mmCIF file of N, CA, C and O in Angstrom:
data_model
loop_
_atom_site.group_PDB
_atom_site.id
_atom_site.type_symbol
_atom_site.label_atom_id
_atom_site.label_comp_id
_atom_site.label_asym_id
_atom_site.label_seq_id
_atom_site.Cartn_x
_atom_site.Cartn_y
_atom_site.Cartn_z
ATOM 1 N N UNK A 630 78.258 181.133 32.302
ATOM 2 C CA UNK A 630 77.377 181.853 31.037
ATOM 3 C C UNK A 630 76.136 182.554 31.785
ATOM 4 O O UNK A 630 75.851 183.581 31.607
ATOM 5 N N UNK A 631 75.474 181.439 32.791
ATOM 6 C CA UNK A 631 74.364 181.849 33.476
ATOM 7 C C UNK A 631 74.621 182.881 34.535
ATOM 8 O O UNK A 631 74.046 183.780 34.797
ATOM 9 N N UNK A 632 75.668 182.758 35.052
ATOM 10 C CA UNK A 632 76.301 183.550 36.156
ATOM 11 C C UNK A 632 76.474 185.054 35.637
ATOM 12 O O UNK A 632 76.124 186.088 36.114
ATOM 13 N N UNK A 633 76.902 185.100 34.558
ATOM 14 C CA UNK A 633 77.171 186.676 33.717
ATOM 15 C C UNK A 633 75.797 187.071 33.568
ATOM 16 O O UNK A 633 75.641 188.321 33.768
ATOM 17 N N UNK A 634 74.963 186.332 33.002
ATOM 18 C CA UNK A 634 73.670 186.782 32.493
ATOM 19 C C UNK A 634 72.803 187.256 33.967
ATOM 20 O O UNK A 634 72.386 188.215 34.034
ATOM 21 N N UNK A 635 72.794 186.514 34.979
ATOM 22 C CA UNK A 635 72.348 186.845 36.271
ATOM 23 C C UNK A 635 72.937 187.973 36.884
ATOM 24 O O UNK A 635 72.105 188.987 37.312
ATOM 25 N N UNK A 636 74.196 188.168 36.692
ATOM 26 C CA UNK A 636 74.905 189.462 37.115
ATOM 27 C C UNK A 636 74.387 190.623 36.498
ATOM 28 O O UNK A 636 74.111 191.810 36.800
ATOM 29 N N UNK A 637 74.220 190.581 34.921
ATOM 30 C CA UNK A 637 73.667 191.649 34.230
ATOM 31 C C UNK A 637 72.108 191.982 34.631
ATOM 32 O O UNK A 637 71.837 193.227 34.764
ATOM 33 N N UNK A 638 71.448 191.013 34.798
ATOM 34 C CA UNK A 638 70.082 191.179 35.373
ATOM 35 C C UNK A 638 70.104 191.851 36.543
ATOM 36 O O UNK A 638 69.330 192.960 36.889
ATOM 37 N N UNK A 639 70.783 191.575 37.732
ATOM 38 C CA UNK A 639 70.907 192.242 38.884
ATOM 39 C C UNK A 639 71.356 193.674 38.692
ATOM 40 O O UNK A 639 70.887 194.822 39.172
ATOM 41 N N UNK A 640 72.334 194.035 37.952
ATOM 42 C CA UNK A 640 72.713 195.188 37.551
ATOM 43 C C UNK A 640 71.796 195.977 36.721
ATOM 44 O O UNK A 640 71.548 197.254 37.260
ATOM 45 N N UNK A 641 70.928 195.466 35.901
ATOM 46 C CA UNK A 641 69.838 196.097 35.435
ATOM 47 C C UNK A 641 68.948 196.448 36.428
ATOM 48 O O UNK A 641 67.999 197.787 36.281
ATOM 49 N N UNK A 642 68.379 195.621 37.378
ATOM 50 C CA UNK A 642 67.655 195.954 38.270
ATOM 51 C C UNK A 642 67.974 197.175 39.151
ATOM 52 O O UNK A 642 67.121 198.091 39.576
ATOM 53 N N UNK A 643 69.258 196.962 39.491
ATOM 54 C CA UNK A 643 69.709 198.223 40.327
ATOM 55 C C UNK A 643 69.816 199.483 39.562
ATOM 56 O O UNK A 643 69.432 200.586 40.250
ATOM 57 N N UNK A 644 70.128 199.495 38.344
ATOM 58 C CA UNK A 644 69.995 200.752 37.659
ATOM 59 C C UNK A 644 68.581 201.311 37.391
ATOM 60 O O UNK A 644 68.506 202.647 37.409
ATOM 61 N N UNK A 645 67.700 200.613 37.423
ATOM 62 C CA UNK A 645 66.152 200.785 37.165
ATOM 63 C C UNK A 645 65.860 201.345 38.479
ATOM 64 O O UNK A 645 65.148 202.543 38.513
ATOM 65 N N UNK A 646 66.187 201.043 39.726
ATOM 66 C CA UNK A 646 65.735 201.454 40.889
ATOM 67 C C UNK A 646 66.549 202.982 41.162
ATOM 68 O O UNK A 646 65.774 203.757 41.391
ATOM 69 N N UNK A 647 67.839 203.001 40.668
ATOM 70 C CA UNK A 647 68.265 204.390 40.801
ATOM 71 C C UNK A 647 67.775 205.343 39.742
ATOM 72 O O UNK A 647 67.544 206.553 40.275
ATOM 73 N N UNK A 648 67.268 204.911 38.828
ATOM 74 C CA UNK A 648 66.725 205.901 37.655
ATOM 75 C C UNK A 648 65.254 206.232 38.276
ATOM 76 O O UNK A 648 65.014 207.382 38.064
ATOM 77 N N UNK A 649 64.559 205.360 38.787
ATOM 78 C CA UNK A 649 63.338 205.868 39.489
ATOM 79 C C UNK A 649 63.415 206.950 40.359
ATOM 80 O O UNK A 649 62.670 207.929 40.734
ATOM 81 N N UNK A 650 64.574 206.679 41.386
ATOM 82 C CA UNK A 650 64.946 207.349 42.366
ATOM 83 C C UNK A 650 65.238 208.877 41.695
ATOM 84 O O UNK A 650 64.568 209.993 42.237
ATOM 85 N N UNK A 651 65.898 208.997 40.803
ATOM 86 C CA UNK A 651 66.280 210.301 39.929
ATOM 87 C C UNK A 651 64.954 210.831 39.517
ATOM 88 O O UNK A 651 64.885 212.189 39.361
ATOM 89 N N UNK A 652 64.281 210.022 38.659
ATOM 90 C CA UNK A 652 62.996 210.522 38.244
ATOM 91 C C UNK A 652 62.080 211.230 39.108
ATOM 92 O O UNK A 652 61.211 212.147 38.920
ATOM 93 N N UNK A 653 62.066 210.761 40.354
ATOM 94 C CA UNK A 653 61.271 211.172 41.567
ATOM 95 C C UNK A 653 61.479 212.587 41.904
ATOM 96 O O UNK A 653 60.808 213.228 42.163
ATOM 97 N N UNK A 654 62.798 213.038 41.593
ATOM 98 C CA UNK A 654 63.171 214.276 41.694
ATOM 99 C C UNK A 654 63.214 215.293 40.569
ATOM 100 O O UNK A 654 63.437 216.534 40.729
ATOM 101 N N UNK A 655 62.808 214.908 39.429
ATOM 102 C CA UNK A 655 62.862 215.665 38.265
ATOM 103 C C UNK A 655 61.261 216.045 38.100
ATOM 104 O O UNK A 655 60.232 215.199 38.364
ATOM 105 N N UNK A 656 61.203 217.356 37.867
ATOM 106 C CA UNK A 656 59.751 217.817 37.521
ATOM 107 C C UNK A 656 59.683 218.475 36.213
ATOM 108 O O UNK A 656 60.763 219.033 35.698
ATOM 109 N N UNK A 657 58.566 218.215 35.646
ATOM 110 C CA UNK A 657 58.100 218.882 34.269
ATOM 111 C C UNK A 657 56.811 219.291 34.383
ATOM 112 O O UNK A 657 56.201 218.959 35.380
ATOM 113 N N UNK A 658 56.402 220.394 33.631
ATOM 114 C CA UNK A 658 55.103 220.875 33.588
ATOM 115 C C UNK A 658 54.417 221.153 32.339
ATOM 116 O O UNK A 658 54.996 220.690 31.421
ATOM 117 N N UNK A 659 53.028 221.077 32.650
ATOM 118 C CA UNK A 659 52.207 221.428 31.334
ATOM 119 C C UNK A 659 51.294 222.650 31.738
ATOM 120 O O UNK A 659 50.990 222.611 32.862
ATOM 121 N N UNK A 660 51.047 223.254 30.790
ATOM 122 C CA UNK A 660 49.847 224.309 30.762
ATOM 123 C C UNK A 660 48.985 224.562 29.773
ATOM 124 O O UNK A 660 49.411 223.863 28.763
ATOM 125 N N UNK A 661 47.923 225.217 30.041
ATOM 126 C CA UNK A 661 46.858 225.542 29.048
ATOM 127 C C UNK A 661 46.176 226.689 29.291
ATOM 128 O O UNK A 661 46.279 227.175 30.483
ATOM 129 N N UNK A 662 45.688 227.263 28.258
ATOM 130 C CA UNK A 662 44.618 228.526 28.506
ATOM 131 C C UNK A 662 45.867 229.514 28.775
ATOM 132 O O UNK A 662 45.534 230.533 29.553
ATOM 133 N N UNK A 663 47.031 229.725 27.815
ATOM 134 C CA UNK A 663 47.928 230.670 28.259
ATOM 135 C C UNK A 663 48.415 230.791 29.710
ATOM 136 O O UNK A 663 48.456 231.919 30.146
ATOM 137 N N UNK A 664 48.508 229.644 30.494
ATOM 138 C CA UNK A 664 48.914 229.609 31.777
ATOM 139 C C UNK A 664 47.876 229.667 32.574
ATOM 140 O O UNK A 664 48.243 229.841 34.238
ATOM 141 N N UNK A 665 46.752 229.686 32.551
ATOM 142 C CA UNK A 665 45.619 229.708 33.345
ATOM 143 C C UNK A 665 45.526 228.536 34.234
ATOM 144 O O UNK A 665 45.084 228.539 35.149
ATOM 145 N N UNK A 666 46.100 227.403 33.612
ATOM 146 C CA UNK A 666 46.089 225.959 34.273
ATOM 147 C C UNK A 666 47.638 225.505 34.015
ATOM 148 O O UNK A 666 47.870 225.525 32.874
ATOM 149 N N UNK A 667 48.301 225.200 35.168
ATOM 150 C CA UNK A 667 49.464 224.741 35.228
ATOM 151 C C UNK A 667 49.634 223.408 36.127
ATOM 152 O O UNK A 667 49.109 223.516 37.095
ATOM 153 N N UNK A 668 50.157 222.395 35.675
ATOM 154 C CA UNK A 668 50.311 221.231 36.286
ATOM 155 C C UNK A 668 51.747 220.924 36.299
ATOM 156 O O UNK A 668 52.525 220.789 35.313
ATOM 157 N N UNK A 669 52.385 220.276 37.485
ATOM 158 C CA UNK A 669 53.537 219.919 37.568
ATOM 159 C C UNK A 669 53.540 218.455 38.064
ATOM 160 O O UNK A 669 52.973 217.878 38.952
ATOM 161 N N UNK A 670 54.559 217.478 37.440
ATOM 162 C CA UNK A 670 54.405 216.171 37.532
ATOM 163 C C UNK A 670 55.930 215.847 37.633
ATOM 164 O O UNK A 670 56.865 216.510 37.002
ATOM 165 N N UNK A 671 56.149 214.699 38.303
ATOM 166 C CA UNK A 671 57.463 214.099 38.547
ATOM 167 C C UNK A 671 57.915 213.331 37.185
ATOM 168 O O UNK A 671 56.997 213.002 36.443
ATOM 169 N N UNK A 672 59.074 213.021 37.126
ATOM 170 C CA UNK A 672 59.370 212.047 35.971
ATOM 171 C C UNK A 672 58.878 210.641 36.056
ATOM 172 O O UNK A 672 58.787 209.888 35.101
ATOM 173 N N UNK A 673 58.421 210.346 37.113
ATOM 174 C CA UNK A 673 57.696 209.146 37.353
ATOM 175 C C UNK A 673 56.345 209.198 37.201
ATOM 176 O O UNK A 673 55.302 208.358 37.603
ATOM 177 N N UNK A 674 55.810 210.493 36.803
ATOM 178 C CA UNK A 674 54.375 210.760 36.365
ATOM 179 C C UNK A 674 53.319 210.849 37.367
ATOM 180 O O UNK A 674 52.331 210.347 37.297
ATOM 181 N N UNK A 675 54.042 211.430 38.796
ATOM 182 C CA UNK A 675 53.234 211.535 39.816
ATOM 183 C C UNK A 675 52.899 213.044 39.829
ATOM 184 O O UNK A 675 53.796 213.920 39.571
ATOM 185 N N UNK A 676 51.481 213.501 39.849
ATOM 186 C CA UNK A 676 51.227 214.935 39.932
ATOM 187 C C UNK A 676 51.430 215.490 41.286
ATOM 188 O O UNK A 676 51.309 215.086 42.410
ATOM 189 N N UNK A 677 52.310 216.392 41.368
ATOM 190 C CA UNK A 677 52.823 217.301 42.307
ATOM 191 C C UNK A 677 52.022 218.545 42.788
ATOM 192 O O UNK A 677 51.678 218.874 43.907
ATOM 193 N N UNK A 678 51.590 219.288 41.687
ATOM 194 C CA UNK A 678 50.604 220.465 42.067
ATOM 195 C C UNK A 678 49.992 220.752 40.679
ATOM 196 O O UNK A 678 50.396 220.508 39.573
ATOM 197 N N UNK A 679 48.924 221.502 41.014
ATOM 198 C CA UNK A 679 48.005 222.090 39.917
ATOM 199 C C UNK A 679 47.527 223.324 40.272
ATOM 200 O O UNK A 679 47.220 223.547 41.516
ATOM 201 N N UNK A 680 47.860 224.267 39.476
ATOM 202 C CA UNK A 680 47.659 225.636 39.786
ATOM 203 C C UNK A 680 46.400 226.415 38.717
ATOM 204 O O UNK A 680 46.671 226.144 37.591
ATOM 205 N N UNK A 681 45.589 226.767 39.143
ATOM 206 C CA UNK A 681 44.295 227.319 38.508
ATOM 207 C C UNK A 681 44.158 228.756 38.643
ATOM 208 O O UNK A 681 43.992 229.200 39.871
ATOM 209 N N UNK A 682 44.072 229.544 37.568
ATOM 210 C CA UNK A 682 43.471 230.950 37.741
ATOM 211 C C UNK A 682 42.189 231.301 38.313
ATOM 212 O O UNK A 682 41.583 230.515 38.157
ATOM 213 N N UNK A 683 42.055 232.254 39.036
ATOM 214 C CA UNK A 683 40.865 232.660 39.985
ATOM 215 C C UNK A 683 39.704 232.543 39.123
ATOM 216 O O UNK A 683 38.899 232.074 39.558
ATOM 217 N N UNK A 684 39.865 233.328 37.925
ATOM 218 C CA UNK A 684 38.634 233.565 37.013
ATOM 219 C C UNK A 684 38.103 232.094 36.566
ATOM 220 O O UNK A 684 36.899 232.065 36.072
ATOM 221 N N UNK A 685 38.806 230.988 36.581
ATOM 222 C CA UNK A 685 38.348 229.819 36.208
ATOM 223 C C UNK A 685 37.566 228.928 37.421
ATOM 224 O O UNK A 685 36.837 227.992 37.183
ATOM 225 N N UNK A 686 37.622 229.576 38.395
ATOM 226 C CA UNK A 686 36.835 229.021 39.730
ATOM 227 C C UNK A 686 35.563 229.280 39.909
ATOM 228 O O UNK A 686 34.700 228.944 40.669
ATOM 229 N N UNK A 687 35.109 230.200 39.108
ATOM 230 C CA UNK A 687 33.732 230.739 38.976
ATOM 231 C C UNK A 687 32.744 229.922 38.256
ATOM 232 O O UNK A 687 33.179 228.850 37.353
ATOM 233 N N UNK A 688 31.689 229.558 38.631
ATOM 234 C CA UNK A 688 30.538 228.591 38.539
ATOM 235 C C UNK A 688 30.356 228.432 36.638
ATOM 236 O O UNK A 688 30.317 227.449 36.370
ATOM 237 N N UNK A 689 30.476 229.501 35.987
ATOM 238 C CA UNK A 689 30.100 229.543 34.527
ATOM 239 C C UNK A 689 31.371 229.139 33.935
ATOM 240 O O UNK A 689 31.286 228.898 32.640
ATOM 241 N N UNK A 690 32.429 228.800 34.470
ATOM 242 C CA UNK A 690 33.706 228.381 33.958
ATOM 243 C C UNK A 690 33.851 226.910 34.005
ATOM 244 O O UNK A 690 35.074 226.626 33.862
ATOM 245 N N UNK A 691 33.117 226.360 34.531
ATOM 246 C CA UNK A 691 33.385 224.750 35.141
ATOM 247 C C UNK A 691 33.797 224.032 33.897
ATOM 248 O O UNK A 691 34.869 223.229 33.897
ATOM 249 N N UNK A 692 33.044 224.084 32.659
ATOM 250 C CA UNK A 692 33.452 223.248 31.632
ATOM 251 C C UNK A 692 34.778 223.683 30.842
ATOM 252 O O UNK A 692 35.579 222.771 30.636
ATOM 253 N N UNK A 693 35.047 225.142 30.847
ATOM 254 C CA UNK A 693 36.282 225.676 30.522
ATOM 255 C C UNK A 693 37.431 224.999 31.256
ATOM 256 O O UNK A 693 38.604 224.682 31.015
ATOM 257 N N UNK A 694 37.390 225.097 32.599
ATOM 258 C CA UNK A 694 38.238 224.413 33.518
ATOM 259 C C UNK A 694 38.629 223.048 33.206
ATOM 260 O O UNK A 694 39.810 222.701 33.405
ATOM 261 N N UNK A 695 37.433 222.324 33.015
ATOM 262 C CA UNK A 695 37.627 220.850 33.001
ATOM 263 C C UNK A 695 38.486 220.456 31.783
ATOM 264 O O UNK A 695 39.408 219.867 31.763
ATOM 265 N N UNK A 696 38.310 221.391 30.856
ATOM 266 C CA UNK A 696 38.781 221.234 29.495
ATOM 267 C C UNK A 696 40.438 221.410 29.476
ATOM 268 O O UNK A 696 41.323 220.945 29.321
ATOM 269 N N UNK A 697 40.645 222.468 30.333
ATOM 270 C CA UNK A 697 42.144 223.072 30.542
ATOM 271 C C UNK A 697 42.862 222.315 31.378
ATOM 272 O O UNK A 697 43.984 221.982 30.942
ATOM 273 N N UNK A 698 42.277 221.577 32.526
ATOM 274 C CA UNK A 698 42.881 220.786 33.237
ATOM 275 C C UNK A 698 43.328 219.445 32.426
ATOM 276 O O UNK A 698 44.436 218.934 32.500
ATOM 277 N N UNK A 699 42.555 219.131 31.555
ATOM 278 C CA UNK A 699 42.742 217.680 30.827
ATOM 279 C C UNK A 699 43.808 218.193 29.972
ATOM 280 O O UNK A 699 44.885 217.349 29.769
ATOM 281 N N UNK A 700 43.635 219.226 29.260
ATOM 282 C CA UNK A 700 45.211 219.638 28.397
ATOM 283 C C UNK A 700 46.319 219.755 29.167
ATOM 284 O O UNK A 700 47.116 219.268 28.510
ATOM 285 N N UNK A 701 46.284 220.349 30.285
ATOM 286 C CA UNK A 701 47.463 220.705 30.986
ATOM 287 C C UNK A 701 47.966 219.388 31.613
ATOM 288 O O UNK A 701 49.167 219.139 31.441
ATOM 289 N N UNK A 702 47.354 218.616 32.066
ATOM 290 C CA UNK A 702 47.628 217.188 32.466
ATOM 291 C C UNK A 702 48.392 216.331 31.527
ATOM 292 O O UNK A 702 49.282 215.855 31.634
ATOM 293 N N UNK A 703 47.703 216.366 30.431
ATOM 294 C CA UNK A 703 48.287 215.524 29.109
ATOM 295 C C UNK A 703 49.476 216.143 28.960
ATOM 296 O O UNK A 703 50.343 215.165 28.469
ATOM 297 N N UNK A 704 49.818 217.362 28.746
ATOM 298 C CA UNK A 704 50.906 218.052 28.426
ATOM 299 C C UNK A 704 52.158 217.584 29.388
ATOM 300 O O UNK A 704 53.188 217.299 29.024
ATOM 301 N N UNK A 705 51.573 217.945 30.683
ATOM 302 C CA UNK A 705 52.710 217.409 31.532
ATOM 303 C C UNK A 705 53.201 216.051 31.746
ATOM 304 O O UNK A 705 54.152 215.518 31.669
ATOM 305 N N UNK A 706 52.032 215.053 31.511
ATOM 306 C CA UNK A 706 52.335 213.607 31.518
ATOM 307 C C UNK A 706 53.064 213.341 30.272
ATOM 308 O O UNK A 706 54.096 212.512 30.379
ATOM 309 N N UNK A 707 52.923 213.827 29.107
ATOM 310 C CA UNK A 707 53.675 213.758 27.918
ATOM 311 C C UNK A 707 55.125 214.207 28.331
ATOM 312 O O UNK A 707 56.109 213.490 27.741
ATOM 313 N N UNK A 708 55.530 215.204 28.774
ATOM 314 C CA UNK A 708 56.934 215.701 29.289
ATOM 315 C C UNK A 708 57.492 214.880 30.068
ATOM 316 O O UNK A 708 58.553 214.383 29.990
ATOM 317 N N UNK A 709 56.684 214.167 31.030
ATOM 318 C CA UNK A 709 57.082 213.311 32.015
ATOM 319 C C UNK A 709 57.606 212.049 31.263
ATOM 320 O O UNK A 709 58.680 211.374 31.507
ATOM 321 N N UNK A 710 56.683 211.538 30.405
ATOM 322 C CA UNK A 710 56.751 210.343 29.610
ATOM 323 C C UNK A 710 58.252 210.608 28.752
ATOM 324 O O UNK A 710 59.162 209.730 28.717
ATOM 325 N N UNK A 711 58.558 211.595 28.158
ATOM 326 C CA UNK A 711 59.755 211.915 27.595
ATOM 327 C C UNK A 711 60.985 211.849 28.389
ATOM 328 O O UNK A 711 62.133 211.415 27.981
ATOM 329 N N UNK A 712 60.882 212.336 29.670
ATOM 330 C CA UNK A 712 61.957 212.433 30.584
ATOM 331 C C UNK A 712 62.194 210.811 31.064
ATOM 332 O O UNK A 712 63.506 210.684 31.060
ATOM 333 N N UNK A 713 61.198 210.073 31.124
ATOM 334 C CA UNK A 713 61.454 208.785 31.417
ATOM 335 C C UNK A 713 61.994 208.121 30.455
ATOM 336 O O UNK A 713 63.093 207.242 30.733
ATOM 337 N N UNK A 714 61.379 208.100 29.200
ATOM 338 C CA UNK A 714 62.325 207.364 28.124
ATOM 339 C C UNK A 714 63.667 207.943 27.834
ATOM 340 O O UNK A 714 64.497 207.015 27.703
ATOM 341 N N UNK A 715 64.028 209.098 28.156
ATOM 342 C CA UNK A 715 65.376 209.546 28.253
ATOM 343 C C UNK A 715 66.290 208.815 29.235
ATOM 344 O O UNK A 715 67.294 208.199 28.954
ATOM 345 N N UNK A 716 65.764 208.765 30.356
ATOM 346 C CA UNK A 716 66.543 207.934 31.557
ATOM 347 C C UNK A 716 66.634 206.572 31.067
ATOM 348 O O UNK A 716 67.679 205.993 31.421
ATOM 349 N N UNK A 717 65.622 205.825 30.580
ATOM 350 C CA UNK A 717 65.531 204.245 30.069
ATOM 351 C C UNK A 717 66.620 204.108 29.144
ATOM 352 O O UNK A 717 67.224 203.217 28.960
ATOM 353 N N UNK A 718 66.527 205.126 28.131
ATOM 354 C CA UNK A 718 67.570 204.701 26.999
ATOM 355 C C UNK A 718 69.147 204.860 27.401
ATOM 356 O O UNK A 718 70.022 204.382 26.948
ATOM 357 N N UNK A 719 69.156 205.784 28.634
ATOM 358 C CA UNK A 719 70.546 205.754 29.025
ATOM 359 C C UNK A 719 71.041 204.515 29.741
ATOM 360 O O UNK A 719 71.992 204.219 29.659
ATOM 361 N N UNK A 720 69.998 203.932 30.261
ATOM 362 C CA UNK A 720 70.396 202.579 31.191
ATOM 363 C C UNK A 720 70.680 201.542 30.100
ATOM 364 O O UNK A 720 71.561 200.792 30.080
ATOM 365 N N UNK A 721 69.598 201.532 28.990
ATOM 366 C CA UNK A 721 69.677 200.536 27.976
ATOM 367 C C UNK A 721 71.022 200.523 27.194
ATOM 368 O O UNK A 721 71.793 199.813 26.952
ATOM 369 N N UNK A 722 71.432 201.805 26.941
ATOM 370 C CA UNK A 722 72.821 202.004 26.344
ATOM 371 C C UNK A 722 73.976 201.512 27.099
ATOM 372 O O UNK A 722 74.757 201.130 26.595
ATOM 373 N N UNK A 723 73.954 201.875 28.406
ATOM 374 C CA UNK A 723 74.994 201.433 29.111
ATOM 375 C C UNK A 723 74.953 199.939 29.478
ATOM 376 O O UNK A 723 75.970 199.137 29.537
ATOM 377 N N UNK A 724 73.980 199.331 29.211
ATOM 378 C CA UNK A 724 74.077 197.797 29.611
ATOM 379 C C UNK A 724 74.337 197.056 28.096
ATOM 380 O O UNK A 724 74.721 195.871 28.309
ATOM 381 N N UNK A 725 73.993 197.662 27.131
ATOM 382 C CA UNK A 725 74.269 197.226 25.754
ATOM 383 C C UNK A 725 75.471 197.444 25.130
ATOM 384 O O UNK A 725 75.840 197.026 24.091
ATOM 385 N N UNK A 726 76.347 198.312 25.895
ATOM 386 C CA UNK A 726 77.387 198.951 25.144
ATOM 387 C C UNK A 726 77.374 199.493 23.896
ATOM 388 O O UNK A 726 76.513 200.398 23.767
ATOM 389 N N UNK A 727 77.988 199.239 22.910
ATOM 390 C CA UNK A 727 78.073 200.103 21.492
ATOM 391 C C UNK A 727 76.774 199.990 20.865
ATOM 392 O O UNK A 727 76.160 200.700 20.175
ATOM 393 N N UNK A 728 75.875 198.865 21.326
ATOM 394 C CA UNK A 728 74.549 198.761 20.741
ATOM 395 C C UNK A 728 73.391 199.661 21.248
ATOM 396 O O UNK A 728 72.478 199.704 20.705
ATOM 397 N N UNK A 729 73.830 200.145 22.473
ATOM 398 C CA UNK A 729 72.928 201.088 23.132
ATOM 399 C C UNK A 729 72.564 202.202 22.423
ATOM 400 O O UNK A 729 71.485 202.892 22.468
ATOM 401 N N UNK A 730 73.395 202.757 21.401
ATOM 402 C CA UNK A 730 73.236 203.962 20.545
ATOM 403 C C UNK A 730 72.108 203.705 19.618
ATOM 404 O O UNK A 730 71.686 204.740 18.966
ATOM 405 N N UNK A 731 71.741 202.553 19.408
ATOM 406 C CA UNK A 731 70.981 202.303 18.316
ATOM 407 C C UNK A 731 69.360 202.109 18.835
ATOM 408 O O UNK A 731 68.627 202.275 17.927
ATOM 409 N N UNK A 732 69.299 202.284 20.265
ATOM 410 C CA UNK A 732 67.881 202.431 20.790
ATOM 411 C C UNK A 732 67.424 203.601 20.511
ATOM 412 O O UNK A 732 67.814 204.867 20.883
#
């Protein structure tokens, strides 16, 4: 009984490691200000790039730039969270058999 449980635990750990590796290669983006600020993050929620339109780099646009950065980052991180949740549901479904569809 415990051997089977231990085996399932090791299998789950292995699948989690594989999922984190896959998520590190998935990128999602978020943007704000009609594309004036674009952020790309991995499925593991690591920021890979930030692109800012030239006009936002002027001194008078500091506050607008800050607001747009926050919005774009939050959108990208939400998209990454959705990718992460989808990946984890796949693992849970595989581990729980027919019950996995209930998650």
